[in-house]
Coordinates of C-alpha atoms in Angstrom, one line a residue:
M1 CA 90.4 69.8 114.8
T2 CA 91.3 73.0 116.7
F3 CA 92.9 76.3 115.9
K4 CA 94.4 79.2 117.9
A5 CA 92.6 82.5 117.9
L6 CA 92.4 85.7 119.8
L7 CA 89.0 85.6 121.4
V8 CA 87.3 88.7 122.8
E9 CA 84.7 88.0 125.4
K10 CA 82.3 90.2 127.3
D11 CA 81.2 89.6 130.9
D12 CA 77.8 90.3 132.6
E13 CA 79.0 93.7 133.6
G14 CA 79.8 94.6 130.0
K15 CA 83.6 94.5 130.4
T16 CA 85.6 92.9 127.6
S17 CA 88.7 90.8 127.8
A18 CA 90.9 89.2 125.1
S19 CA 93.0 86.0 125.3
V20 CA 94.5 83.5 122.9
Q21 CA 92.5 80.3 123.0
D22 CA 92.2 76.9 121.2
L23 CA 88.9 76.8 119.4
D24 CA 87.1 73.9 117.7
D25 CA 86.7 74.1 113.9
S26 CA 82.9 73.8 114.4
R27 CA 82.9 77.4 115.9
L28 CA 83.9 78.9 112.5
P29 CA 81.1 80.9 110.9
D30 CA 79.4 79.5 107.8
G31 CA 81.1 80.6 104.6
D32 CA 82.1 79.6 101.1
V33 CA 85.9 79.4 101.7
T34 CA 88.0 78.3 104.6
V35 CA 91.5 79.9 104.7
A36 CA 94.5 78.8 106.6
V37 CA 95.7 82.2 107.8
D38 CA 99.4 83.1 107.6
Y39 CA 99.4 86.7 108.6
S40 CA 97.2 89.5 109.8
T41 CA 97.9 93.1 110.8
V42 CA 96.7 95.9 113.2
N43 CA 94.5 98.8 112.3
Y44 CA 92.7 101.4 114.3
K45 CA 89.4 99.4 114.0
D46 CA 91.2 96.3 115.3
G47 CA 92.2 98.3 118.4
L48 CA 88.5 99.1 119.0
C49 CA 87.4 95.5 118.5
I50 CA 90.1 94.1 120.8
G51 CA 89.0 96.5 123.4
P52 CA 85.6 97.9 124.1
G53 CA 84.3 97.4 120.6
G54 CA 83.6 100.9 119.7
G55 CA 80.1 99.9 118.5
L56 CA 81.7 97.8 115.7
V57 CA 81.3 94.3 117.3
R58 CA 77.7 93.0 117.2
T59 CA 78.0 89.7 119.2
Y60 CA 80.4 88.1 121.6
P61 CA 82.5 86.0 121.9
H62 CA 84.3 87.5 118.9
V63 CA 87.5 87.0 116.8
P64 CA 88.8 90.4 115.6
G65 CA 91.2 91.1 112.7
I66 CA 89.8 93.1 109.7
D67 CA 92.6 91.8 107.4
F68 CA 94.2 88.5 106.7
A69 CA 96.2 86.6 104.0
G70 CA 96.7 82.9 103.7
T71 CA 96.0 79.7 101.7
V72 CA 92.7 78.2 100.8
E73 CA 92.0 75.0 102.6
T74 CA 88.4 74.2 101.3
S75 CA 86.1 76.0 98.9
S76 CA 82.6 75.5 97.7
D77 CA 83.1 78.3 95.1
D78 CA 84.6 77.6 91.7
R79 CA 86.7 80.7 91.8
Y80 CA 89.0 79.3 94.5
K81 CA 90.6 75.9 95.1
P82 CA 92.8 74.5 97.8
G83 CA 96.3 75.9 97.7
D84 CA 95.3 79.3 96.2
K85 CA 96.9 82.3 98.0
V86 CA 94.3 84.9 98.9
V87 CA 94.0 88.2 100.7
L88 CA 91.0 89.8 102.5
T89 CA 90.4 93.4 103.6
G90 CA 87.2 95.0 104.7
W91 CA 83.6 93.8 104.2
R92 CA 83.2 94.2 108.0
V93 CA 85.2 91.0 108.6
G94 CA 86.7 91.3 112.1
E95 CA 83.8 93.5 113.1
V96 CA 80.5 91.7 112.6
W97 CA 82.1 88.6 111.1
W98 CA 84.9 86.6 112.7
G99 CA 88.2 87.8 111.3
G100 CA 91.9 87.2 110.9
Y101 CA 93.3 87.0 114.4
A102 CA 93.2 83.2 114.1
Q103 CA 94.9 80.3 112.4
K104 CA 91.7 79.7 110.3
A105 CA 89.0 81.9 108.9
C106 CA 85.8 81.1 107.0
V107 CA 84.4 83.8 104.7
K108 CA 82.3 84.5 101.6
A109 CA 84.2 84.0 98.3
D110 CA 83.1 87.5 97.1
W111 CA 85.2 89.0 99.9
L112 CA 88.5 87.5 98.8
V113 CA 91.1 88.7 96.3
P114 CA 93.7 86.5 94.7
L115 CA 97.1 87.4 96.0
P116 CA 98.9 89.3 93.2
S117 CA 102.0 87.8 91.6
G118 CA 105.1 89.1 93.2
L119 CA 103.6 89.5 96.7
S120 CA 103.9 87.1 99.6
T121 CA 101.2 86.7 102.2
R122 CA 103.5 88.6 104.6
D123 CA 103.9 91.4 102.1
A124 CA 100.1 91.5 101.7
M125 CA 99.7 92.1 105.5
A126 CA 102.4 94.6 105.6
I127 CA 100.2 96.4 103.1
G128 CA 96.8 95.5 104.7
T129 CA 93.8 97.8 104.8
A130 CA 96.1 100.7 105.5
G131 CA 98.2 100.2 102.4
F132 CA 95.1 99.3 100.3
T133 CA 93.5 102.5 101.4
A134 CA 96.6 104.5 100.6
M135 CA 96.7 103.1 97.1
L136 CA 93.0 103.9 96.6
A137 CA 93.7 107.5 97.6
V138 CA 96.6 107.8 95.2
M139 CA 94.5 106.4 92.4
A140 CA 91.7 108.8 93.2
L141 CA 94.1 111.8 93.1
E142 CA 95.5 110.6 89.8
D143 CA 92.0 110.1 88.4
H144 CA 91.4 113.8 89.2
G145 CA 94.4 115.1 87.5
L146 CA 97.4 114.8 89.9
K147 CA 100.7 114.3 88.1
P148 CA 104.4 114.4 89.2
G149 CA 105.6 117.9 88.7
N150 CA 102.3 119.6 89.7
G151 CA 103.8 120.5 93.1
P152 CA 104.1 119.0 96.6
V153 CA 101.6 116.4 97.8
L154 CA 100.8 116.7 101.5
V155 CA 100.3 113.5 103.6
T156 CA 98.9 114.0 107.0
G157 CA 99.3 111.4 109.8
A158 CA 102.3 110.4 107.7
A159 CA 104.0 108.1 110.3
G160 CA 100.8 106.0 110.6
G161 CA 99.9 103.0 108.5
V162 CA 98.1 104.7 105.7
G163 CA 100.5 107.7 105.7
S164 CA 103.6 105.5 105.6
V165 CA 102.5 103.5 102.6
A166 CA 101.1 106.6 100.9
T167 CA 104.5 108.4 101.4
A168 CA 106.4 105.5 99.9
I169 CA 104.1 105.1 96.9
L170 CA 104.0 108.8 96.0
A171 CA 107.8 109.1 96.3
N172 CA 108.3 106.0 94.2
L173 CA 106.0 107.5 91.5
G174 CA 108.1 110.7 91.4
Y175 CA 106.0 113.0 93.5
E176 CA 107.4 115.5 96.0
V177 CA 106.0 114.4 99.4
A178 CA 105.4 116.8 102.3
A179 CA 104.8 114.6 105.4
V180 CA 102.9 115.9 108.4
T181 CA 103.8 114.4 111.8
G182 CA 103.4 115.4 115.4
R183 CA 106.3 113.1 116.4
P184 CA 109.7 114.7 115.7
E185 CA 111.4 111.3 116.3
T186 CA 109.7 109.9 113.1
E187 CA 111.4 112.5 110.8
D188 CA 114.3 110.2 109.8
Y189 CA 111.8 107.4 109.2
L190 CA 109.6 109.5 106.9
K191 CA 112.6 110.7 105.0
S192 CA 113.7 107.1 104.5
L193 CA 110.3 106.5 102.9
G194 CA 110.9 109.3 100.4
A195 CA 109.4 112.4 102.1
T196 CA 111.3 115.5 100.9
Q197 CA 109.7 117.9 103.4
I198 CA 108.6 117.4 107.0
V199 CA 105.7 119.6 108.3
A200 CA 105.1 119.9 112.0
R201 CA 101.5 119.0 113.0
T202 CA 101.4 122.2 115.0
E203 CA 101.7 124.3 111.8
I204 CA 98.4 123.2 110.3
N205 CA 96.3 121.6 113.0
E206 CA 94.3 124.7 113.8
T207 CA 91.7 126.5 111.7
V208 CA 92.3 130.1 110.7
K209 CA 89.8 132.9 110.1
R210 CA 90.8 133.2 106.5
P211 CA 89.0 130.6 104.3
L212 CA 91.8 130.8 101.7
E213 CA 95.6 130.8 102.2
S214 CA 98.5 130.7 99.8
E215 CA 98.1 127.9 97.2
T216 CA 100.6 125.4 98.4
W217 CA 99.6 121.7 97.8
A218 CA 99.0 120.0 94.5
G219 CA 97.2 117.2 96.3
C220 CA 96.7 115.7 99.8
I221 CA 96.0 112.4 101.4
D222 CA 94.4 113.2 104.8
A223 CA 94.1 110.6 107.6
V224 CA 93.3 113.2 110.2
G225 CA 90.1 115.1 109.4
G226 CA 88.8 117.7 111.8
P227 CA 90.5 121.2 112.0
M228 CA 93.5 120.0 110.1
L229 CA 91.5 119.0 107.0
A230 CA 89.6 122.3 107.2
R231 CA 92.9 124.2 107.2
V232 CA 94.4 122.1 104.4
L233 CA 91.4 122.8 102.1
G234 CA 92.3 126.5 102.2
Q235 CA 95.9 125.8 101.2
M236 CA 95.2 123.6 98.1
K237 CA 96.2 124.8 94.6
Y238 CA 93.5 125.6 92.1
G239 CA 91.6 122.5 91.0
A240 CA 93.6 120.3 93.4
S241 CA 92.1 117.4 95.3
V242 CA 92.2 116.1 98.9
A243 CA 91.6 112.3 99.4
A244 CA 90.0 111.9 102.9
V245 CA 90.8 108.5 104.4
G246 CA 90.5 108.9 108.2
L247 CA 89.4 110.9 111.2
A248 CA 92.2 110.6 113.8
G249 CA 91.8 114.3 114.5
G250 CA 88.0 114.2 114.7
A251 CA 84.9 113.7 112.6
S252 CA 83.8 117.3 112.4
L253 CA 84.8 119.6 109.6
P254 CA 84.9 123.2 110.7
A255 CA 85.3 124.5 107.1
T256 CA 83.6 126.8 104.6
V257 CA 82.6 126.2 101.0
I258 CA 85.0 128.9 99.8
P259 CA 87.8 126.6 98.6
F260 CA 85.3 124.5 96.6
I261 CA 83.7 127.4 94.8
L262 CA 86.6 129.8 94.4
R263 CA 89.4 127.4 93.7
G264 CA 87.6 124.3 92.5
V265 CA 89.1 122.2 95.2
N266 CA 87.8 118.6 95.3
L267 CA 87.2 116.6 98.5
L268 CA 87.3 112.9 97.6
G269 CA 86.0 110.3 100.1
I270 CA 87.9 107.1 100.2
D271 CA 86.1 104.0 101.4
S272 CA 88.0 100.7 101.6
V273 CA 85.5 98.5 103.4
M274 CA 82.8 98.0 100.7
R275 CA 84.9 98.7 97.7
P276 CA 83.8 96.8 94.5
H277 CA 85.9 93.8 93.5
E278 CA 87.2 95.4 90.3
D279 CA 88.6 98.4 92.2
R280 CA 90.3 95.9 94.6
I281 CA 92.0 94.1 91.8
R282 CA 93.2 97.4 90.3
A283 CA 94.5 98.6 93.6
W284 CA 96.3 95.4 94.5
T285 CA 97.8 95.2 91.1
R286 CA 99.1 98.7 91.5
L287 CA 100.5 97.9 94.9
A288 CA 102.5 95.0 93.6
S289 CA 104.1 97.3 91.0
D290 CA 104.3 100.8 92.6
L291 CA 105.1 100.1 96.3
P292 CA 108.8 99.6 96.7
M293 CA 109.2 96.4 98.7
E294 CA 112.4 97.4 100.5
K295 CA 110.6 100.4 101.9
L296 CA 107.6 98.3 102.8
H297 CA 109.8 95.8 104.7
A298 CA 111.4 98.7 106.6
M299 CA 108.0 99.6 108.0
I300 CA 107.3 96.2 109.5
Q301 CA 106.9 95.6 113.2
P302 CA 106.5 91.8 113.8
A303 CA 104.0 90.5 116.3
T304 CA 102.1 87.4 117.5
L305 CA 98.6 86.7 118.6
S306 CA 99.6 87.2 122.3
D307 CA 100.9 90.7 121.5
L308 CA 97.6 91.9 120.2
P309 CA 95.9 93.2 123.4
E310 CA 98.8 95.5 124.0
L311 CA 99.1 96.6 120.4
G312 CA 95.4 97.2 120.2
A313 CA 95.6 99.7 123.1
A314 CA 98.7 101.3 121.6
I315 CA 97.2 102.0 118.2
L316 CA 94.2 103.7 119.8
K317 CA 96.7 106.1 121.5
G318 CA 98.5 106.8 118.2
Q319 CA 101.6 105.0 119.4
V320 CA 102.1 102.5 116.6
K321 CA 104.5 103.5 113.8
G322 CA 104.5 101.9 110.3
R323 CA 102.9 98.5 109.8
V324 CA 102.4 95.6 112.2
V325 CA 102.5 92.1 110.7
V326 CA 101.0 89.5 112.9
D327 CA 102.2 85.9 112.4
V328 CA 99.2 84.0 113.7
N329 CA 101.1 80.7 113.7
A330 CA 104.1 81.9 115.8

């Protein structure tokens, strides 16, 4: 038995290359559950793993793809049986473990989540790690007191995967969403997702000497980090929270502690990779109910395994809008 997969290989000079190949089933890693993959997606980490690896890939040859959704083929774990629909995000699958850019995957049962009622496997990958992370961020802000009517919620990197889903969820829940983008051509797209205000990236991507500015934002989901996050912290309302989900603008944080000790601002770290199972169930349940499917479908860019090398390079350059859904069987 064979299956198609995007295989990344490294030559003797340390250069990597990616190509779609037919692989024997015996090459699958040992795991509890074998899944016939329907769809995967493209995240920033996937771009790294398709290309030079970014230090994420331990051994080659390697099959990337940190997300997948499909149907259980075989299972040695009582929690899953053949025919069950499942979704996987995180757990370093696609990094240190073979991932979802293949027609088959074999993983540990603990890493899987049953597909929520009302979602298809294609919907699940339109959501993917990006949408899952966005929902975790919304939940964290709500857990720290954010409510509709508190004021505008800022979403940085709004046209990207996390930002797009976060914008759609927040708008659907009744929040006023201010979307930050450096690409003017995405303004209509962001408004279609529910953004009521567009903020040019140039307005907030540099730090200022003043540690505090006018209280503007009731909450923030930040996918950028760096100087932009530092600037935003000084613009938060008293007691408001920022959910930090990414570092597209850099890993450093050139900030002061003033917003924390004078305004009680909270900086909430959002990890989606090692998230406990109960949090995953809660987030996926919320996604099924709180993310409008018509807006999700409008974000989708379809792709196949053969498109992945080009898409991997594009996402590293910030050139991918919305959500890519990869049909691994096309």
